[in-house]
């Protein structure tokens, strides 16, 4: 039973996964930076990433919208085009939701239900496991820097410079478009998480959404191990420097930039080949970037033979200026 | 698996019910009208009502919050006190959620998962069934009128008049508190829906949340029958006139006032006694207010021997001034 009754009625396996994530105008997106269609796709993708990070398969979604009354209906149509397009790509059904007026910014709150045979928890990483990530770390954060610098991505994937300048050469078009797309329309691996959860040697997993440094620390905390990242394993050739665009160095972005929506895994060395083969079969880039070691929950970066502490630098919704509980 | 991983992991019966409902500051509530605790209770209750209206039992909830950064932590604590208190009353677990900053009003988006042995759909009402409702129709709408007129309900249930006047006598305190509570902290029947779904003669059901006239029309539309309400069966003694408070007549409020959060049922006459006994066992007021008749989807009101059409008058989030799709 889909939309139209008081609640939707669905069937899942014995284990139901539940996640919810919001996109808030002014915080997570700006209307002048994205088409409504791309935003609809992203609103679903950020939740698909969480279900994939648990080793699950996404099945159903509800979409709860708060919309200012002067919003054009065409914008809402575009949003739903994107939601339905993305839902179709991963065999998910939108079974219900809610619609409310708001005297303020647009809020898109999506909840996704999934199922899993075996769940990938953050707890479970063992000393000796390899730190494995999928996707291109830092690309989404680079895309955000490009948007701030005045670049835009049209719906046919051409890059435009609305700052008035013409600061990039046609040769850079493809790579800039890739960064912008990583931010505006992220593509978390949809089926790989469920496939990896079936591999015995994959001990723990989560998605990378708040930046590698913070997410790896979260995994280390739940697993009570120390994570040691090898800088040389992430930097080249994964991401290029975007210094010229205010995007910072590639390593910086890869370590702390948010919204990567890849998988972060703890993999027993003997299972690495099987994990690599599964990633290849799903067309997903994968990298072995370090080691889980015995020790307290912490993350270290190894660079040119030296080991330094790597404190997290994730986005804070409620910063130091905000009154907090003692 | 509760909060702390990418998704919660829960177990439901073979049939999972999913519903979501939001409370938006400035649209559904004002901070000066309600304590955060009462608002937390209500945010859950409006969803419990939907699950109950499907004949289900509520099991799990996620809570997605958008909060302005200058909000006091004490307010958030109060909201969670209310959410957890209400969750405890109905044996529900809050398994996860999301937290985002917003440059605008507070948004509280709650999703509830439930399960049911048999679901009560809007489709299924048959000609000859009785129209049965629970609770006091119009009380919540009366409470809203009282809030607008300057009455407030303190957390110890005393009524105060902040308009400067002292316009009510101590004798009215109890009834005014009941109206205010109906709006601020509604008490939908939590377990009655699931009990009623097991009765063969209960053919259709939903919750009354947008006002009886509109909700009954929705049920008639899904069931392809005509609903005929007997005015004498709702007005006295269920709700008193609140004309003096700007609340309008009792019948008007009962027919069109929203947020009643009772059940609306189509019951075969021979099952009425069993339905009444179940309601009594659950301590829920119940009334037989009319008849489903053959005919097109429509609602009629019978008053003093005359039958008149009763068009819905539910709250419109997006009014006539808003551009709409053709």
XYZ file of C-alpha atoms in Angstrom:
652
model
C 0.000 0.000 0.000
C 1.613 3.228 -1.157
C 0.638 6.893 -0.784
C -3.028 7.677 -0.070
C -3.708 5.838 3.181
C -2.620 6.884 6.695
C 0.563 4.848 6.384
C 2.313 2.808 3.731
C 2.341 -0.964 4.101
C 5.539 -2.698 2.990
C 7.325 -5.999 3.406
C 10.988 -6.345 4.285
C 13.166 -9.270 5.267
C 13.537 -10.220 8.909
C 16.029 -7.391 9.414
C 14.857 -3.875 8.525
C 17.353 -1.013 8.152
C 16.093 2.519 8.829
C 17.893 5.770 8.056
C 16.949 9.400 7.596
C 18.839 12.387 6.264
C 17.816 15.950 5.428
C 18.858 18.582 2.935
C 18.162 22.092 4.238
C 18.309 25.104 1.933
C 21.061 27.491 2.980
C 22.849 24.752 4.934
C 23.179 21.839 2.484
C 22.261 23.468 -0.803
C 21.561 26.713 -2.576
C 18.905 26.882 -5.250
C 21.219 28.879 -7.533
C 23.863 26.126 -7.376
C 21.781 23.117 -8.343
C 18.877 22.118 -10.510
C 15.876 20.755 -8.623
C 16.317 17.457 -10.456
C 19.904 17.001 -9.247
C 18.809 17.942 -5.723
C 16.085 15.287 -5.788
C 18.645 12.697 -6.847
C 21.018 13.784 -4.058
C 18.276 13.766 -1.378
C 17.818 10.069 -2.076
C 21.526 9.294 -2.652
C 22.672 10.522 0.765
C 20.289 7.982 2.333
C 21.201 5.190 -0.106
C 24.779 5.747 1.041
C 23.823 5.053 4.674
C 21.977 1.852 3.814
C 24.912 0.733 1.619
C 27.294 1.555 4.473
C 25.369 -0.941 6.618
C 25.674 -3.628 3.937
C 22.019 -3.266 3.085
C 19.790 -3.011 0.055
C 17.488 0.063 -0.166
C 13.838 -0.811 -0.764
C 11.438 1.976 0.227
C 11.551 5.705 0.900
C 9.305 8.379 2.343
C 9.815 12.018 1.354
C 8.847 14.775 3.757
C 8.933 18.266 2.277
C 8.630 21.729 3.825
C 8.092 24.231 1.017
C 7.696 28.009 1.019
C 4.256 28.829 -0.475
C 5.779 31.001 -3.238
C 7.869 28.138 -4.647
C 7.199 27.498 -8.336
C 5.448 24.221 -9.076
C 8.037 23.597 -11.841
C 10.746 23.418 -9.164
C 8.786 20.786 -7.227
C 8.209 18.839 -10.443
C 11.964 18.894 -11.063
C 12.681 17.687 -7.540
C 10.298 14.768 -7.980
C 11.731 13.980 -11.412
C 15.118 13.591 -9.739
C 13.761 11.568 -6.810
C 11.886 9.194 -9.114
C 14.779 8.907 -11.568
C 17.189 7.943 -8.772
C 14.614 5.621 -7.195
C 14.233 3.880 -10.547
C 17.989 3.429 -10.894
C 18.156 1.418 -7.684
C 14.786 -0.340 -7.718
C 13.432 1.613 -4.767
C 9.780 2.650 -4.265
C 8.719 5.989 -2.799
C 5.816 4.822 -0.639
C 4.699 7.995 1.106
C 5.666 11.224 2.748
C 4.403 14.514 3.975
C 4.012 18.018 2.620
C 3.907 21.158 4.721
C 4.213 24.863 4.138
C 7.142 26.654 5.802
C 7.847 30.328 6.294
C 11.537 29.824 5.605
C 13.954 27.652 3.660
C 13.112 24.440 1.793
C 13.594 21.267 3.871
C 13.821 17.864 2.179
C 13.762 15.022 4.680
C 14.050 11.535 3.238
C 13.762 8.261 5.150
C 14.880 5.012 3.556
C 14.051 1.459 4.607
C 16.302 -1.370 3.547
C 17.065 -4.948 4.357
C 20.252 -6.888 4.866
C 21.389 -10.460 5.292
C 24.359 -9.397 7.438
C 24.857 -5.811 8.638
C 28.191 -3.994 8.483
C 28.572 -2.186 11.797
C 31.165 0.379 12.829
C 32.245 -1.958 15.581
C 34.236 -5.004 14.466
C 37.481 -3.653 12.965
C 40.468 -5.652 14.252
C 44.079 -4.764 14.638
C 45.799 -5.892 11.433
C 42.813 -5.094 9.177
C 43.430 -2.805 6.216
C 41.630 0.550 5.890
C 39.804 0.409 2.563
C 37.807 3.220 0.925
C 35.795 3.478 -2.291
C 35.366 6.435 -4.621
C 37.435 9.586 -4.965
C 38.027 11.149 -1.555
C 37.756 14.924 -1.625
C 36.075 15.258 -5.008
C 32.758 16.500 -3.533
C 34.568 18.976 -1.325
C 36.462 20.185 -4.418
C 33.144 20.616 -6.205
C 31.838 22.746 -3.343
C 34.923 24.969 -3.614
C 34.283 25.354 -7.354
C 30.648 26.330 -6.738
C 31.762 28.940 -4.215
C 34.262 30.252 -6.772
C 31.463 30.803 -9.309
C 31.483 27.636 -11.420
C 28.147 25.966 -12.243
C 27.198 22.656 -13.815
C 24.354 22.776 -16.322
C 21.963 19.858 -16.638
C 23.835 18.686 -19.766
C 27.081 18.603 -17.722
C 28.746 21.703 -19.207
C 30.733 23.824 -16.799
C 29.972 27.541 -16.740
C 31.723 30.378 -14.964
C 29.108 32.823 -13.633
C 31.689 34.950 -11.831
C 32.218 36.893 -15.023
C 35.659 35.491 -15.707
C 36.562 32.675 -18.076
C 39.143 31.129 -15.859
C 39.340 27.611 -17.101
C 40.504 26.061 -20.309
C 38.356 23.622 -22.297
C 40.915 20.955 -21.374
C 39.854 21.217 -17.705
C 36.123 20.955 -18.464
C 35.872 17.200 -17.838
C 37.686 17.130 -14.502
C 35.862 20.237 -13.205
C 32.535 18.692 -14.202
C 33.481 15.550 -12.296
C 34.148 17.539 -9.117
C 30.937 19.529 -9.452
C 28.935 16.357 -10.094
C 30.510 14.692 -7.048
C 29.024 17.445 -4.902
C 25.722 18.034 -6.706
C 24.803 14.473 -7.631
C 26.897 12.021 -5.603
C 26.957 8.394 -6.682
C 27.407 6.178 -3.616
C 27.880 2.501 -4.465
C 24.342 1.101 -4.274
C 24.857 -2.654 -4.377
C 28.498 -3.055 -3.409
C 27.871 -2.701 0.353
C 25.472 -5.655 0.395
C 27.935 -7.739 -1.650
C 30.834 -6.877 0.675
C 28.796 -7.658 3.805
C 28.737 -11.283 2.626
C 32.559 -11.487 2.680
C 33.798 -12.986 5.970
C 36.960 -10.885 6.074
C 35.093 -7.573 5.913
C 34.875 -6.854 9.640
C 33.358 -3.363 9.807
C 32.012 -0.707 7.496
C 30.287 2.648 7.216
C 29.843 5.367 4.642
C 32.188 8.345 4.419
C 29.904 11.374 4.655
C 31.399 13.794 7.191
C 35.025 13.590 6.005
C 37.491 10.694 6.281
C 39.278 11.983 9.408
C 36.074 12.187 11.474
C 34.410 9.086 10.046
C 37.514 6.935 10.518
C 37.738 8.150 14.115
C 34.088 7.139 14.623
C 34.852 3.654 13.303
C 38.016 3.427 15.472
C 35.981 4.515 18.508
C 33.323 1.854 18.001
C 35.979 -0.798 17.284
C 38.549 0.346 19.896
C 41.491 0.381 17.490
C 43.881 2.992 16.099
C 43.721 3.923 12.413
C 46.944 4.735 10.534
C 46.502 6.356 7.116
C 49.285 6.238 4.530
C 49.299 9.684 2.879
C 51.004 8.337 -0.237
C 48.110 5.920 -0.783
C 45.508 8.653 -1.089
C 47.010 11.689 -2.744
C 48.072 11.011 -6.308
C 46.431 10.293 -8.595
C 43.036 10.372 -6.912
C 42.506 14.114 -6.689
C 44.179 17.100 -8.246
C 45.064 20.333 -6.477
C 42.351 22.965 -6.616
C 44.385 25.708 -4.989
C 43.722 28.014 -7.901
C 39.972 27.679 -7.180
C 40.164 28.160 -3.433
C 39.703 24.445 -2.979
C 42.856 23.754 -1.021
C 45.343 20.954 -1.481
C 44.268 17.529 -2.628
C 45.406 15.703 0.522
C 43.684 18.206 2.790
C 40.407 17.730 0.938
C 40.730 13.948 0.845
C 41.309 13.788 4.598
C 38.701 16.280 5.803
C 36.346 17.156 2.959
C 32.805 15.937 3.534
C 30.104 14.348 1.374
C 32.303 11.716 -0.249
C 29.586 9.045 0.087
C 31.991 6.173 -0.460
C 32.427 3.138 1.760
C 34.980 2.923 4.569
C 35.828 -0.683 5.424
C 37.982 -2.755 7.758
C 39.231 -5.681 5.681
C 41.355 -8.626 6.727
C 44.438 -8.734 4.427
C 43.609 -12.203 3.039
C 40.177 -10.883 1.895
C 41.609 -7.894 -0.005
C 41.673 -9.641 -3.384
C 38.044 -10.734 -3.086
C 37.020 -7.208 -2.033
C 38.930 -5.683 -4.969
C 37.303 -8.119 -7.383
C 33.815 -7.305 -6.093
C 34.476 -3.562 -6.402
C 35.715 -4.042 -9.961
C 32.633 -6.116 -10.798
C 30.450 -3.239 -9.545
C 32.540 -0.616 -11.379
C 33.592 1.080 -8.142
C 37.099 2.516 -7.536
C 38.690 1.148 -4.371
C 41.904 1.872 -2.463
C 43.815 0.363 0.449
C 44.866 3.472 2.372
C 46.212 2.195 5.665
C 46.108 -0.080 8.642
C 44.139 -0.622 11.837
C 46.622 -1.029 14.689
C 46.250 -1.896 18.355
C 45.808 1.138 20.587
C 43.247 3.665 21.748
C 40.645 5.150 19.375
C 42.631 7.656 17.319
C 43.672 8.400 13.751
C 47.274 8.939 12.630
C 48.649 10.078 9.298
C 51.922 8.606 8.031
C 53.741 10.866 5.613
C 57.329 10.553 4.406
C 58.216 8.224 7.255
C 56.735 10.438 9.992
C 53.533 9.711 11.920
C 51.354 12.621 13.095
C 48.008 12.768 14.913
C 45.080 13.583 12.617
C 42.280 15.276 14.553
C 38.865 15.305 12.823
C 37.689 18.468 11.131
C 34.087 17.623 10.236
C 31.351 20.163 9.603
C 29.810 21.417 12.867
C 26.131 22.340 12.617
C 26.202 23.910 16.059
C 29.529 25.687 16.551
C 31.418 26.957 19.590
C 29.351 30.142 19.722
C 26.229 28.132 20.445
C 25.130 27.557 24.054
C 25.723 23.890 24.850
C 24.833 21.441 27.532
C 27.525 21.276 30.245
C 20.979 -1.495 16.538
C 19.935 2.017 17.582
C 21.519 5.444 17.081
C 25.263 5.563 16.344
C 25.609 3.521 13.174
C 24.721 4.606 9.624
C 21.221 3.168 10.001
C 19.156 1.548 12.714
C 18.490 -2.182 12.471
C 15.049 -3.304 13.633
C 12.736 -6.279 13.348
C 9.057 -6.029 12.469
C 6.406 -8.580 11.602
C 5.854 -9.594 8.008
C 3.893 -6.395 7.368
C 5.643 -3.116 8.126
C 3.666 0.153 8.378
C 5.501 3.402 7.588
C 4.281 6.926 8.237
C 5.833 10.364 8.571
C 4.467 13.686 9.791
C 6.088 17.042 10.496
C 5.504 19.902 12.897
C 6.779 23.189 11.480
C 7.147 26.264 13.674
C 4.844 29.065 12.535
C 2.618 26.572 10.682
C 1.795 23.855 13.232
C 2.983 25.423 16.452
C 4.232 28.572 18.119
C 6.874 28.359 20.809
C 4.928 30.801 23.006
C 1.852 28.530 22.925
C 3.389 25.243 24.006
C 6.103 23.842 26.230
C 8.826 21.929 24.394
C 7.824 18.809 26.338
C 4.203 18.952 25.132
C 5.454 19.562 21.582
C 7.694 16.488 21.753
C 4.727 14.401 22.885
C 2.586 15.786 20.049
C 5.278 15.209 17.392
C 5.101 11.510 18.217
C 1.320 11.389 18.795
C 0.394 12.666 15.334
C 2.311 9.709 13.872
C 0.940 7.192 16.403
C -2.475 8.314 15.216
C -1.668 7.353 11.626
C -0.390 3.904 12.609
C -3.462 3.377 14.824
C -5.676 4.496 11.942
C -4.209 1.623 9.888
C -4.971 -0.858 12.664
C -1.297 -1.120 13.523
C 0.952 -1.111 16.543
C 3.735 1.521 16.646
C 7.191 0.077 17.288
C 10.018 2.378 16.216
C 10.543 6.045 15.410
C 13.194 8.265 13.888
C 13.319 11.960 14.736
C 14.735 14.427 12.247
C 15.237 17.943 13.609
C 16.120 21.245 11.943
C 17.082 23.717 14.663
C 18.112 27.386 14.534
C 21.630 27.647 16.025
C 20.517 30.136 18.699
C 17.970 27.728 20.203
C 18.503 27.114 23.920
C 19.679 23.610 24.776
C 17.028 23.531 27.552
C 14.322 23.707 24.872
C 15.816 20.736 23.027
C 16.067 18.822 26.314
C 12.374 19.536 26.919
C 11.452 18.345 23.433
C 13.309 15.071 23.987
C 11.768 14.661 27.445
C 8.371 14.796 25.749
C 9.360 12.471 22.910
C 10.795 9.886 25.302
C 7.896 10.180 27.742
C 5.372 9.559 24.979
C 7.513 6.762 23.508
C 7.608 5.098 26.919
C 3.820 5.306 27.254
C 3.307 3.248 24.124
C 6.346 0.947 24.244
C 7.995 2.531 21.219
C 11.776 2.926 20.690
C 13.378 5.980 19.106
C 16.047 4.273 17.006
C 17.677 7.134 15.161
C 17.281 10.430 13.423
C 19.072 13.412 12.068
C 20.059 16.850 13.292
C 20.680 19.858 11.076
C 21.009 23.578 11.525
C 18.409 25.763 9.790
C 18.343 29.492 9.165
C 14.616 29.633 9.864
C 11.876 27.982 11.883
C 12.170 24.732 13.871
C 11.150 21.618 11.891
C 10.363 18.363 13.701
C 9.939 15.472 11.303
C 9.063 12.131 12.860
C 8.781 8.790 11.073
C 7.136 5.838 12.777
C 7.348 2.145 11.850
C 4.660 -0.216 13.004
C 3.293 -3.644 12.316
C -0.179 -5.030 11.867
C -1.891 -8.368 11.577
C -4.642 -6.906 9.385
C -4.534 -3.345 8.051
C -7.504 -0.974 8.116
C -7.582 0.745 4.749
C -9.696 3.680 3.613
C -11.152 1.457 0.933
C -13.624 -1.146 2.139
C -16.592 0.764 3.572
C -19.878 -0.738 2.338
C -23.281 0.735 1.915
C -25.194 0.034 5.134
C -22.104 0.372 7.382
C -22.308 2.859 10.264
C -19.973 5.870 10.463
C -18.199 5.545 13.816
C -15.733 8.023 15.367
C -13.725 8.064 18.580
C -12.788 10.987 20.794
C -14.315 14.446 21.023
C -14.640 15.958 17.552
C -13.724 19.639 17.493
C -12.007 19.816 20.873
C -8.528 20.420 19.378
C -9.905 23.090 17.065
C -11.557 24.693 20.103
C -8.220 24.635 21.891
C -6.582 26.406 18.957
C -9.237 29.145 19.148
C -8.536 29.534 22.868
C -4.784 29.858 22.225
C -5.485 32.536 19.613
C -7.690 34.345 22.139
C -4.819 34.462 24.641
C -5.378 31.448 26.870
C -2.370 29.262 27.762
C -2.003 25.891 29.451
C 0.829 25.630 31.981
C 2.680 22.352 32.411
C 0.641 21.639 35.574
C -2.578 22.028 33.502
C -3.692 25.403 34.869
C -5.281 27.759 32.367
C -3.909 31.279 32.193
C -5.154 34.310 30.304
C -2.163 36.212 28.900
C -4.345 38.689 27.017
C -4.529 40.797 30.174
C -8.168 40.037 30.882
C -9.528 37.491 33.317
C -12.332 36.311 31.145
C -13.110 32.908 32.514
C -14.555 31.704 35.780
C -12.811 29.009 37.851
C -15.784 26.783 37.009
C -14.715 26.761 33.350
C -11.069 25.911 34.106
C -11.455 22.139 33.607
C -13.271 22.270 30.267
C -10.937 24.968 28.878
C -7.907 22.898 29.949
C -9.393 19.903 28.148
C -9.727 21.869 24.892
C -6.220 23.297 25.186
C -4.777 19.854 25.942
C -6.620 18.373 22.955
C -4.692 20.771 20.716
C -1.332 20.841 22.521
C -1.034 17.208 23.579
C -3.513 15.080 21.633
C -4.184 11.546 22.839
C -5.008 9.351 19.853
C -6.093 5.837 20.799
C -2.845 3.838 20.694
C -3.983 0.233 20.930
C -7.640 0.424 19.958
C -6.952 0.524 16.202
C -5.096 -2.786 16.273
C -7.882 -4.350 18.376
C -10.586 -3.078 16.006
C -8.715 -4.316 12.925
C -9.271 -7.854 14.230
C -13.080 -7.397 14.149
C -14.544 -8.791 10.921
C -17.307 -6.180 10.724
C -14.895 -3.233 10.766
C -14.580 -2.691 7.028
C -12.474 0.467 6.742
C -10.699 2.940 8.964
C -8.439 5.967 9.147
C -7.544 8.668 11.633
C -9.358 12.010 11.718
C -6.611 14.588 11.385
C -7.658 17.117 8.746
C -11.257 17.582 9.928
C -14.178 15.155 9.742
C -15.711 16.612 6.556
C -12.530 16.185 4.510
C -11.411 12.898 6.052
C -14.825 11.289 5.642
C -14.843 12.396 2.009
C -11.422 10.760 1.561
C -12.761 7.503 2.993
C -15.900 7.752 0.818
C -13.732 8.363 -2.246
C -11.567 5.304 -1.627
C -14.631 3.168 -0.827
C -16.965 4.628 -3.496
C -19.846 5.256 -1.118
C -21.787 8.287 0.173
C -21.466 9.312 3.822
C -24.488 10.724 5.648
C -23.776 12.367 9.007
C -26.551 12.818 11.577
C -25.953 16.260 13.102
C -27.871 15.338 16.262
C -25.421 12.502 16.904
C -22.379 14.752 17.125
C -23.362 18.082 18.650
C -24.572 17.705 22.216
C -23.076 16.809 24.578
C -19.707 16.218 22.941
C -18.513 19.806 22.551
C -19.656 23.109 23.963
C -20.010 26.385 22.075
C -16.881 28.513 22.143
C -18.416 31.500 20.386
C -17.372 33.759 23.236
C -13.760 32.781 22.580
C -13.841 33.168 18.818
C -14.004 29.419 18.482
C -17.242 29.179 16.541
C -20.163 26.854 17.093
C -19.676 23.336 18.343
C -21.129 21.621 15.263
C -19.002 23.713 12.917
C -15.855 22.760 14.813
C -16.803 19.104 15.032
C -17.417 18.908 11.280
C -14.433 20.879 10.006
C -11.944 21.442 12.850
C -8.666 19.598 12.314
C -6.280 17.655 14.554
C -8.899 15.510 16.274
C -6.676 12.416 16.048
C -9.520 10.011 16.670
C -10.472 7.002 14.561
C -13.023 7.121 11.742
C -14.467 3.681 11.004
C -16.927 1.928 8.737
C -18.664 -0.669 10.917
C -21.257 -3.240 9.961
C -24.313 -2.731 12.250
C -24.066 -6.230 13.758
C -20.472 -5.484 14.879
C -21.371 -2.231 16.675
C -21.737 -3.821 20.103
C -18.350 -5.518 19.879
C -16.744 -2.266 18.689
C -18.360 -0.330 21.564
C -17.166 -2.914 24.077
C -13.587 -2.756 22.765
C -13.603 1.043 22.938
C -14.900 0.920 26.507
C -12.217 -1.609 27.440
C -9.575 0.813 26.091
C -11.192 3.807 27.819
C -11.963 5.527 24.516
C -15.165 7.514 23.845
C -16.958 6.321 20.720
C -20.004 7.519 18.772
C -22.133 6.252 15.906
C -22.660 9.417 13.874
C -24.181 8.290 10.597
C -24.495 5.915 7.722
C -22.637 4.926 4.555
C -25.163 4.849 1.703
C -24.925 3.782 -1.923
C -23.987 6.614 -4.242
C -21.018 8.625 -5.490
C -18.217 9.736 -3.153
C -19.746 12.622 -1.213
C -20.651 13.667 2.311
C -24.109 14.836 3.404
C -25.276 16.309 6.674
C -28.749 15.461 7.967
C -30.161 18.087 10.301
C -33.750 18.433 11.486
C -35.013 16.194 8.722
C -33.156 18.036 5.934
C -30.143 16.688 4.042
C -27.497 19.132 2.768
C -24.184 18.657 0.982
C -21.155 19.046 3.260
C -18.108 20.159 1.283
C -14.737 19.674 3.030
C -13.065 22.667 4.625
C -9.663 21.249 5.586
C -6.538 23.321 6.132
C -4.822 24.179 2.836
C -1.047 24.481 3.073
C -0.858 25.931 -0.415
C -3.789 28.266 -1.002
C -5.458 29.726 -4.083
C -2.825 32.497 -4.351
C -0.127 29.915 -5.024
C 0.779 29.024 -8.620
C -0.447 25.505 -9.270
C -0.037 22.839 -11.874
C -2.770 22.977 -14.506
